[in-house]
Amino acid sequence: MEWEILGDQAVAVCGVVYFLALVSHSVEWAALRKVPVAVPAGGAPVPEETPQRAAMFGRLGLLLTSLGCAVHLVALVGRGMSADPPRVPWSNMYEFALSGTFFVVLFYLLLRRRYRLDWMAPLMLGFTLTCLMLAVIWLYDPVSPLTEALNSPWLVIHVVSAVMASAIFSLAGIILVLFLIKSRLGARNSGYLARVPEPAVLDRVAYRLHAFAFPIWTFGVLISGPIWAHQAWSSYWSWDPKEVWAFITWVVYAAYLHARTTAGWQGRRAAWIALIGLATLWWSFIGVNFFSTTSQHSYALPEVTSVVELVDRA
Amino acid sequence: MSQERRPGELNALELARWWWRQLTSMRTALILLFLLAVAAIPGSVVPQRNVDALATTRWQAEHPRLTPIYEWLGLFSVYNSVWFSAIYLLLVISLVGCIVPRTWKYARAFGAPPPPAPRLLTRMPGHTSYTCAQEPREVQAQAAAVLRKRRYRVRPSPAEAEAVEVAAERGHMREVGNLIFHLAILVVLAGFAAGNLFGYRAGVIVLVGGGFANNLTQYDDFAPGSLFDTDWMEPFSFTVDDFQAEWIRSGPAAGQARGFVADLEYRTDPDAEPIRYDLKVNHPLAIGGTEIFLIGHGYAPVITVTDGDGQVAYSGPTVFLPTDQHFRSIGVVKAPDASPAQIGLEGEFYPTYAFTMETGPFSAFGEMLNPVISMLVWTGDLGMDTGLAQSVYVLDKAGVDQVTAEDGSMFRVDLAMGDSIDLPNGLGTVSFDGVERWNRIQISRSPGKFVALGGVSLALLGLMMSLFIRPRRVWVRVRRENDSTVVEVAGLDRSSGGDVTEELDALVALLRPEEKETT
Ligand code: HEM
């Protein structure tokens, strides 16, 4: 009981902390607006105090983001510990969203330096906050023990890889949206957009993130998923709607990876393919559960003949 | 191909080659991949016969006009349909046609030395240069050593050559990974096909205390692959001696059951020693190539129908199928031998009967705390003499009338366990004597599953190689210019995410410190 309260409160706290981080980054970018982007040789003098202020708020934002991420982890632990017996906190859609957003922030923090992602802090935080809010409003479910079919070590492996891959794909998707905007605007960009890296860089970083997430997704939905399905449902692949959509997502991302190497499909076209992939990814996560009644992965009533609760809410 | 001739001017062989090139081009692969994704969608919208036969029948009953069209389009079994198969077969052909020629190309490139430096290094995507005071040959040797250490394949220009250069290349394994990945997809398809053709999936409901022998006649439903031969069925048998479920009594999941264990005794063939096994969800039993899964359970009220002549017309545990989490279940009793008239019962079983004015009767809990059956009675011709197969869970109402009470109201058999009730008009008596339990057991053979698993694992390995190994070429050219040595370093990253500047910076950093020492 205490764990559950801790978990719920931690969700609220991390939401607030992320919001403060967002504010802080907004101040940072607002401060940077006044600074010319590239100071031409011998050109306009740079106002002294603004970059310092920007840097300070940038650091503060980063600090708050890290703090929020830690509290987010507490929320997940609280959620998992409050179940009886304790379990991993990814057994229904609410928990899936909670862990997914956690991984979005975590991967942002981990990959920030390597891929110079600082520019996307406000977008990433905005995205995370929106998802968290929607999850709390629409997906909230009280803590309950695992249904029998979910009670397997494969739950841990299968879901964590699917969630991690989804988080990275989402980050990459945000980058590609910016890529599309920037390459459409060409040289005509100002303010925040001027600080976003060049389209070629965005394209490359997004590709690397996709290349990172794709094997994880492959492992999650095409290896560990079928192994588990075989144990629980006696068939490793049964074209259940959730499986179908996971497969479609995989095929679309494979198409993206091909498009990147195909003349005439690079750049904007490839980016659109990846964004279609992202749409199918979110659809396989949320849409299938809400709009399909026959999925073994849904809340649907037990199949009339099979009654052990095969209710995988993830 | 690049000669601009219209297809009309090609002869047959050239035309064939043109089509082959088109089919095996990357653009076609891309379009086929998309088509495959799009073609998979209908199967997630229209109920699929192989996935959920019941939902399919229900859907067809609700849409009588669409059904023949959908049937013709193969929309009830998308993944076996002609058009879906056509797409993936084309993709497979395209894959083979793309991969085989590449294999030769890679094989030749594999042993080949790094290509010589292009004339203008400044044209390369990555390019940098610096000056130092070392001798060109010294720099060359040093660069070759540094590159070798970074696992490049290195070819310095020979000592007698005029140009002082190093050509280096690494990351051949990326192509190998790419090949492995694409070939592994074929392996997966082979494994998957084997399972679909030579396997079967079947289900049976076994009463706790009852048994099963692996024989076609014993199954409730049986879905064989198109090449499955019943001779392959293994001669095992088992009895379900006991079944236990643990009920959650509080919290949000109250009423759910978990910790199901069916206590099984099985023999691999009729003469074998019996072996005990705890069959659980997520914990199947494998006998030879066949696997046995516990996937459901439920109640079978023991109902006895005594007819108007005082003869027992029906008696025994009757399987009721659960319809909700709390095991509100539906079932049917048919007593065709009753006289003076055949009797049919149809209704519900509630393991924990509860009632409110708003909801009507319902089951408040899955565990059996207050078991009640509530059934309606029908009499007349149950239609069981037509020779057509009938579902045991459905009452054919074409030839029967509902039995009403004296006052004309609907007559209900509402019984708590142990009670009995007389039917109107001297039809007989119904009694509810007890409750047994049943298990739904799924039995399947999926040959090729390890081929498929091996295939995807191999694919994953190849995928990671092809995504993370960076194929790179680096060239170093050294020349004297105005008494100092100019070192030009250029590089090319041949992967899709390619960016070689960091690598060049690292290389230069490794080459230069020694130069600082000498100056
Ligand atoms: C079953 C469908 C297919 C899937 C899932 C698939 C998937 C992939 C993946 C994930 C990659 C790695 C991308 C990369 O290295 O950047 C790749 C690369 C590649 N694929 Fe496919 N592929 C399929 C079919 C095909 C077909 C039919 C062809 C032939 C036309 C083909 C030709 C290639 C080539 C040439 C590459 C290397 C691209 C490069 O140089 O980077 N693939 N494929």
XYZ file of C-alpha atoms in Angstrom, chain B:
519
model
C 20.917 -1.242 -68.962
C 21.866 2.377 -69.028
C 21.626 2.519 -72.804
C 18.327 4.190 -73.472
C 16.473 1.608 -75.457
C 12.777 1.208 -75.084
C 11.548 -2.225 -73.975
C 9.925 -2.692 -77.383
C 13.355 -2.810 -78.936
C 14.650 -5.513 -76.652
C 14.697 -9.104 -77.702
C 13.137 -11.743 -75.466
C 16.303 -12.505 -73.538
C 17.027 -8.863 -72.943
C 13.458 -8.313 -71.860
C 13.718 -11.132 -69.379
C 16.921 -9.684 -68.071
C 15.335 -6.281 -67.840
C 12.510 -7.683 -65.725
C 14.956 -9.591 -63.573
C 16.979 -6.436 -62.933
C 13.825 -4.544 -62.099
C 12.676 -7.236 -59.699
C 15.983 -7.445 -57.920
C 16.536 -3.740 -57.645
C 16.552 -2.053 -54.298
C 13.618 0.130 -55.319
C 11.468 -2.914 -55.999
C 12.517 -4.401 -52.674
C 11.417 -1.193 -51.015
C 8.047 -1.217 -52.722
C 7.530 -4.907 -51.956
C 8.352 -4.311 -48.316
C 5.704 -1.612 -48.255
C 3.197 -3.795 -50.012
C 3.820 -6.534 -47.478
C 3.119 -4.111 -44.648
C -0.057 -2.859 -46.284
C -1.215 -6.361 -47.167
C -0.867 -7.452 -43.564
C -3.329 -4.812 -42.369
C -6.668 -6.403 -43.373
C -5.832 -9.429 -41.267
C -5.820 -7.277 -38.168
C -9.221 -5.785 -39.001
C -11.256 -8.670 -40.390
C -11.470 -11.646 -38.023
C -9.243 -14.471 -39.192
C -10.511 -18.019 -39.395
C -7.251 -19.523 -38.199
C -6.931 -17.102 -35.338
C -10.454 -16.945 -33.994
C -12.934 -19.170 -35.784
C -15.768 -18.168 -33.484
C -15.386 -14.444 -34.109
C -15.201 -15.149 -37.829
C -18.463 -17.075 -37.841
C -20.131 -14.351 -35.805
C -18.850 -11.656 -38.165
C -20.062 -13.605 -41.175
C -23.512 -13.992 -39.651
C -23.690 -10.246 -39.099
C -22.536 -9.310 -42.604
C -24.250 -11.728 -44.975
C -23.759 -9.499 -48.001
C -20.077 -8.759 -47.521
C -19.203 -12.318 -46.613
C -19.108 -13.821 -50.140
C -17.042 -10.904 -51.426
C -14.619 -11.119 -48.528
C -14.492 -14.857 -48.926
C -13.577 -14.450 -52.579
C -10.877 -11.945 -51.679
C -9.496 -14.314 -49.099
C -9.964 -11.764 -46.354
C -10.818 -14.369 -43.731
C -7.424 -15.971 -44.094
C -5.236 -13.159 -45.313
C -1.951 -14.822 -44.463
C -2.701 -17.850 -46.617
C -4.267 -15.869 -49.421
C -2.928 -15.878 -52.951
C -2.095 -12.196 -52.984
C -0.300 -12.176 -49.666
C 1.733 -15.204 -50.690
C 2.460 -13.569 -54.044
C 3.953 -10.522 -52.367
C 6.238 -12.405 -50.089
C 7.250 -14.861 -52.763
C 8.223 -11.946 -54.989
C 10.134 -10.509 -52.056
C 11.935 -13.797 -51.553
C 12.830 -14.005 -55.241
C 13.986 -10.435 -55.158
C 16.020 -11.211 -52.086
C 17.719 -14.188 -53.659
C 18.301 -12.328 -56.901
C 19.813 -9.464 -54.968
C 21.893 -11.458 -52.576
C 23.424 -14.177 -54.746
C 25.247 -11.884 -57.167
C 26.382 -9.769 -54.235
C 27.840 -12.803 -52.520
C 30.286 -13.253 -55.411
C 31.127 -9.607 -55.427
C 31.801 -9.590 -51.692
C 33.791 -12.783 -51.908
C 36.072 -11.208 -54.487
C 36.348 -7.952 -52.581
C 37.083 -9.811 -49.387
C 40.582 -10.820 -50.250
C 41.361 -7.802 -52.388
C 43.876 -5.238 -51.182
C 42.609 -1.756 -50.319
C 42.060 0.325 -53.445
C 44.786 2.878 -54.217
C 44.384 6.491 -53.208
C 42.337 8.628 -55.575
C 44.243 11.377 -57.307
C 42.510 14.236 -55.517
C 42.193 13.469 -51.840
C 40.505 16.801 -51.238
C 37.467 15.491 -53.073
C 36.837 12.851 -50.416
C 34.010 13.378 -47.886
C 36.549 13.581 -45.081
C 39.786 15.341 -45.640
C 42.452 16.997 -43.525
C 46.134 17.778 -43.715
C 49.025 18.994 -41.613
C 52.683 19.677 -41.977
C 55.548 18.255 -40.006
C 59.296 17.931 -40.130
C 59.542 14.154 -40.439
C 60.784 12.324 -43.472
C 57.928 11.195 -45.748
C 58.945 7.512 -45.515
C 58.979 7.804 -41.752
C 55.482 9.222 -41.715
C 54.364 6.499 -44.059
C 55.667 3.757 -41.801
C 54.143 5.371 -38.778
C 50.764 5.825 -40.468
C 50.783 2.204 -41.593
C 51.506 1.091 -38.034
C 48.792 3.277 -36.546
C 46.250 2.070 -39.067
C 47.169 -1.566 -38.547
C 46.675 -1.116 -34.857
C 43.189 0.200 -35.574
C 42.514 -3.018 -37.433
C 42.738 -1.628 -40.916
C 43.969 -3.674 -43.769
C 46.919 -1.606 -44.918
C 48.777 -1.214 -48.199
C 51.688 1.237 -48.183
C 53.023 2.276 -51.558
C 56.208 0.379 -52.350
C 59.555 1.935 -51.510
C 60.514 2.378 -55.153
C 57.294 4.163 -56.061
C 57.380 7.869 -56.437
C 54.231 8.630 -54.428
C 54.468 8.019 -50.700
C 51.068 6.757 -49.718
C 49.136 4.418 -47.452
C 45.829 2.958 -48.520
C 43.774 1.307 -45.801
C 40.414 -0.312 -45.508
C 38.372 -1.925 -42.753
C 34.906 -3.256 -42.073
C 34.516 -6.001 -44.659
C 32.498 -7.899 -42.121
C 29.656 -5.474 -42.599
C 28.892 -6.916 -45.997
C 29.131 -10.393 -44.541
C 26.667 -9.393 -41.852
C 24.327 -8.003 -44.445
C 24.469 -11.272 -46.367
C 23.913 -13.329 -43.237
C 20.913 -11.197 -42.366
C 19.215 -11.565 -45.712
C 19.971 -15.266 -46.008
C 18.709 -15.799 -42.467
C 15.360 -14.354 -43.501
C 15.071 -17.250 -45.940
C 15.878 -19.663 -43.111
C 13.116 -18.127 -40.977
C 10.638 -18.455 -43.811
C 11.614 -22.102 -44.288
C 11.109 -22.841 -40.590
C 7.818 -20.988 -40.536
C 6.594 -22.801 -43.628
C 7.568 -26.179 -42.147
C 5.499 -25.412 -39.067
C 2.508 -24.377 -41.112
C 2.658 -27.315 -43.484
C 3.673 -30.212 -41.274
C 2.368 -29.193 -37.862
C -0.999 -29.123 -36.222
C -2.770 -27.336 -33.445
C -5.639 -28.881 -31.608
C -7.586 -28.468 -28.440
C -9.524 -30.637 -26.071
C -11.493 -30.099 -22.910
C -10.699 -32.743 -20.325
C -12.658 -33.175 -17.103
C -10.530 -33.237 -14.014
C -10.289 -36.912 -13.243
C -10.676 -37.752 -16.908
C -8.150 -38.761 -19.516
C -7.056 -38.280 -23.064
C -5.344 -40.441 -25.669
C -3.677 -38.781 -28.618
C -6.061 -39.752 -31.338
C -7.915 -37.661 -33.864
C -11.320 -38.694 -32.553
C -10.582 -37.367 -29.094
C -10.069 -33.754 -30.054
C -12.716 -31.055 -29.851
C -11.037 -29.051 -32.569
C -8.155 -29.908 -34.834
C -6.319 -27.659 -37.288
C -3.698 -29.592 -39.256
C -1.147 -28.119 -41.645
C -1.907 -28.904 -45.268
C 0.740 -31.637 -45.478
C 0.211 -33.060 -42.016
C -0.143 -36.816 -41.837
C -2.083 -38.269 -38.885
C 0.393 -41.164 -38.797
C 2.837 -38.761 -37.202
C 0.723 -38.381 -34.110
C 2.574 -39.687 -31.123
C 0.817 -42.446 -29.164
C 0.840 -40.726 -25.773
C -1.992 -40.513 -23.299
C -2.583 -38.711 -20.033
C -5.036 -38.276 -17.209
C -5.704 -35.053 -15.336
C -5.756 -36.281 -11.755
C -6.199 -33.007 -9.985
C -6.452 -29.319 -10.688
C -5.820 -26.389 -8.441
C -6.239 -22.679 -8.831
C -5.488 -20.057 -6.263
C -8.054 -17.281 -6.009
C -7.223 -13.687 -5.279
C -9.641 -12.551 -2.619
C -8.856 -8.870 -2.255
C -7.510 -5.911 -4.155
C -8.330 -4.781 -7.660
C -7.795 -8.224 -9.137
C -10.078 -9.921 -6.617
C -11.867 -12.820 -8.200
C -9.068 -13.620 -10.606
C -7.466 -16.973 -10.396
C -3.805 -17.703 -10.655
C -1.316 -20.377 -9.852
C -3.102 -22.973 -11.952
C -1.672 -26.445 -11.685
C -3.021 -29.514 -13.398
C -1.606 -32.658 -11.919
C -0.953 -34.863 -14.919
C -0.003 -38.473 -15.274
C 1.143 -39.351 -18.761
C 2.563 -42.221 -20.769
C 4.593 -41.665 -23.902
C 3.017 -44.796 -25.373
C 0.532 -47.332 -24.043
C 3.243 -49.640 -22.712
C 5.417 -46.973 -21.130
C 5.774 -46.255 -17.433
C 3.473 -43.470 -16.214
C 5.192 -40.163 -15.406
C 3.829 -37.312 -13.309
C 3.967 -33.719 -14.438
C 2.685 -30.421 -13.066
C 1.156 -28.746 -16.075
C 0.981 -24.969 -15.669
C 0.431 -21.908 -17.754
C 3.745 -20.899 -19.331
C 5.082 -24.328 -18.449
C 4.146 -26.770 -21.210
C 4.907 -30.454 -21.333
C 6.833 -31.780 -24.318
C 6.344 -35.384 -25.375
C 8.545 -36.104 -28.347
C 7.745 -33.456 -30.918
C 4.341 -32.699 -29.446
C 3.692 -30.108 -26.804
C 0.880 -29.903 -24.329
C -0.312 -26.627 -22.848
C -2.776 -25.766 -20.147
C -4.670 -22.791 -21.497
C -8.019 -22.761 -19.771
C -10.263 -24.108 -17.101
C -13.906 -23.970 -16.082
C -16.836 -25.677 -14.446
C -18.960 -28.627 -15.448
C -22.166 -28.779 -13.367
C -23.453 -32.298 -12.911
C -27.041 -32.214 -14.109
C -29.560 -35.050 -14.184
C -32.735 -35.006 -16.270
C -35.345 -37.569 -15.306
C -38.074 -37.787 -17.918
C -41.853 -37.992 -17.503
C -41.643 -41.792 -17.353
C -39.224 -41.656 -14.449
C -36.253 -42.770 -16.581
C -32.935 -40.977 -16.332
C -32.665 -39.340 -19.744
C -29.449 -37.456 -19.116
C -26.940 -37.397 -16.323
C -23.393 -36.213 -15.967
C -20.979 -33.349 -15.798
C -21.763 -30.847 -18.522
C -19.075 -28.480 -19.713
C -20.114 -24.844 -19.389
C -18.015 -22.235 -21.175
C -17.024 -19.176 -19.167
C -17.964 -15.794 -20.577
C -16.396 -13.454 -18.069
C -13.634 -13.121 -15.511
C -15.872 -14.394 -12.775
C -16.780 -17.500 -14.674
C -20.377 -16.747 -15.443
C -20.685 -19.650 -17.899
C -23.043 -20.805 -20.592
C -24.042 -24.332 -21.396
C -26.581 -26.657 -22.916
C -28.105 -29.987 -21.913
C -29.721 -32.194 -24.523
C -31.857 -35.174 -23.598
C -33.044 -36.598 -26.935
C -34.133 -39.889 -25.387
C -36.549 -38.338 -22.909
C -40.174 -39.309 -23.208
C -42.862 -38.273 -23.700
C -40.882 -35.474 -25.369
C -37.236 -34.556 -25.962
C -35.904 -32.016 -23.482
C -33.306 -29.322 -24.041
C -31.932 -26.963 -21.402
C -30.018 -23.808 -22.152
C -28.712 -21.361 -19.633
C -26.021 -20.181 -17.317
C -23.955 -21.313 -14.402
C -22.792 -18.926 -11.674
C -20.041 -20.195 -9.376
C -20.892 -17.433 -6.905
C -24.430 -16.400 -7.605
C -25.363 -12.781 -6.916
C -28.256 -10.595 -7.950
C -29.059 -6.919 -8.082
C -32.039 -5.230 -9.702
C -29.755 -3.318 -12.070
C -27.574 -6.139 -13.280
C -29.835 -9.120 -12.893
C -28.081 -12.331 -11.926
C -24.322 -12.451 -12.192
C -21.350 -14.231 -10.769
C -19.558 -12.215 -8.128
C -16.504 -14.415 -7.881
C -14.752 -17.039 -9.940
C -14.388 -19.451 -7.066
C -17.331 -21.680 -6.269
C -18.876 -20.135 -3.164
C -22.565 -20.221 -4.061
C -23.061 -22.270 -7.220
C -26.344 -21.858 -9.050
C -27.621 -22.833 -12.478
C -30.347 -20.890 -14.240
C -31.704 -22.465 -17.396
C -34.619 -22.250 -19.778
C -36.361 -25.383 -20.930
C -37.280 -26.400 -24.481
C -39.164 -29.364 -25.730
C -39.923 -30.840 -29.135
C -37.472 -32.030 -31.790
C -33.857 -31.210 -30.892
C -32.852 -31.931 -34.476
C -30.301 -34.573 -33.507
C -31.529 -37.221 -35.939
C -30.664 -35.321 -39.093
C -27.211 -36.832 -39.240
C -25.611 -33.405 -39.316
C -22.983 -32.614 -36.729
C -24.243 -30.347 -33.978
C -22.293 -28.273 -31.525
C -22.724 -29.461 -27.968
C -22.821 -25.842 -26.878
C -25.744 -24.801 -29.074
C -29.385 -25.779 -28.979
C -31.028 -26.011 -32.391
C -34.266 -24.115 -31.753
C -35.913 -24.806 -35.103
C -38.052 -27.699 -33.888
C -38.568 -26.945 -30.226
C -40.917 -24.829 -28.131
C -40.078 -23.069 -24.954
C -41.667 -24.552 -21.877
C -43.846 -22.112 -19.937
C -45.230 -22.234 -16.423
C -48.900 -22.772 -15.710
C -49.617 -19.048 -15.711
C -48.004 -18.674 -19.113
C -44.840 -17.020 -17.844
C -41.385 -18.230 -18.827
C -40.382 -21.318 -16.907
C -36.914 -21.263 -15.390
C -34.872 -23.964 -13.836
C -33.148 -22.025 -11.059
C -31.282 -24.447 -8.866
C -28.739 -24.264 -6.118
C -26.418 -27.227 -5.838
C -28.216 -30.272 -4.472
C -31.710 -29.074 -5.435
C -34.105 -30.374 -8.018
C -37.242 -29.094 -9.672
C -40.229 -30.643 -11.481
C -40.833 -29.476 -15.031
C -44.374 -28.389 -15.997
C -46.736 -30.638 -17.952
C -45.248 -33.822 -16.509
C -42.120 -33.490 -18.641
C -39.911 -34.688 -15.833
C -37.443 -33.449 -13.254
C -34.113 -31.620 -13.390
C -31.609 -31.848 -10.580
C -28.280 -30.108 -9.999
C -26.166 -32.670 -8.213
C -22.694 -31.249 -8.065
C -19.935 -29.532 -9.963
C -16.848 -30.927 -11.611
C -13.993 -28.987 -13.155
C -12.469 -29.127 -16.571
C -9.201 -28.074 -18.195
C -8.758 -26.848 -21.677
C -5.639 -28.451 -23.080
C -3.996 -27.281 -26.256
C -1.890 -29.823 -28.057
C 0.350 -28.872 -30.918
C 3.249 -29.867 -33.037
C 5.330 -27.090 -34.506
C 8.147 -28.643 -36.489
C 10.703 -26.166 -37.717
C 10.346 -23.934 -34.705
C 14.021 -24.224 -33.874
C 14.897 -23.568 -37.497
C 12.853 -20.389 -37.306
C 14.391 -19.437 -33.976
C 17.888 -20.143 -35.253
C 17.049 -18.112 -38.332
C 15.928 -15.016 -36.450
C 18.863 -15.232 -34.085
C 21.221 -15.450 -37.032
C 19.350 -12.572 -38.633
C 19.837 -10.502 -35.509
C 23.552 -11.246 -35.511
C 23.867 -10.344 -39.177
C 21.765 -7.261 -38.640
C 24.000 -5.984 -35.874
C 27.075 -6.633 -37.951
C 25.602 -4.803 -40.895
C 24.432 -1.875 -38.813
C 27.334 -1.363 -36.459
C 30.438 -2.317 -38.371
C 31.732 0.739 -40.157
C 33.257 0.050 -43.522
C 35.869 2.712 -44.001
C 38.638 3.604 -46.346
C 41.445 5.862 -45.328
C 44.311 7.220 -47.415
C 47.426 8.988 -46.294
C 49.600 10.796 -48.813
C 52.887 12.376 -47.813
C 54.938 14.797 -49.885
C 57.705 17.324 -49.440
C 56.794 20.898 -50.019
C 59.058 23.886 -49.311
C 61.271 21.996 -46.879
C 58.456 20.635 -44.799
C 56.420 17.480 -45.072
C 52.745 17.782 -45.929
C 50.581 14.910 -44.739
C 47.192 14.603 -46.357
C 44.661 12.303 -44.736
C 41.360 11.489 -46.410
C 38.609 9.065 -45.622
C 35.379 7.592 -46.841
C 32.686 5.963 -44.706
C 30.711 3.559 -46.836
C 27.920 2.897 -44.365
C 24.589 4.652 -44.377
C 25.238 6.578 -41.189
C 28.655 7.497 -42.406
C 30.707 10.247 -40.920
C 34.418 9.833 -41.123
C 35.669 13.138 -39.727
C 35.924 11.890 -36.148
C 37.971 8.926 -37.282
C 40.315 11.202 -39.227
C 40.714 13.517 -36.246
C 41.583 10.548 -34.082
C 44.095 9.318 -36.642
C 45.771 12.685 -36.972
C 45.918 12.991 -33.196
C 47.739 9.661 -33.086
C 50.129 10.636 -35.852
C 51.043 14.081 -34.656
C 52.247 13.909 -31.033
C 55.472 12.245 -32.090
C 55.971 14.985 -34.561
C 55.744 17.488 -31.706
C 58.466 15.644 -29.866
C 60.785 15.887 -32.811
C 60.255 19.617 -33.226
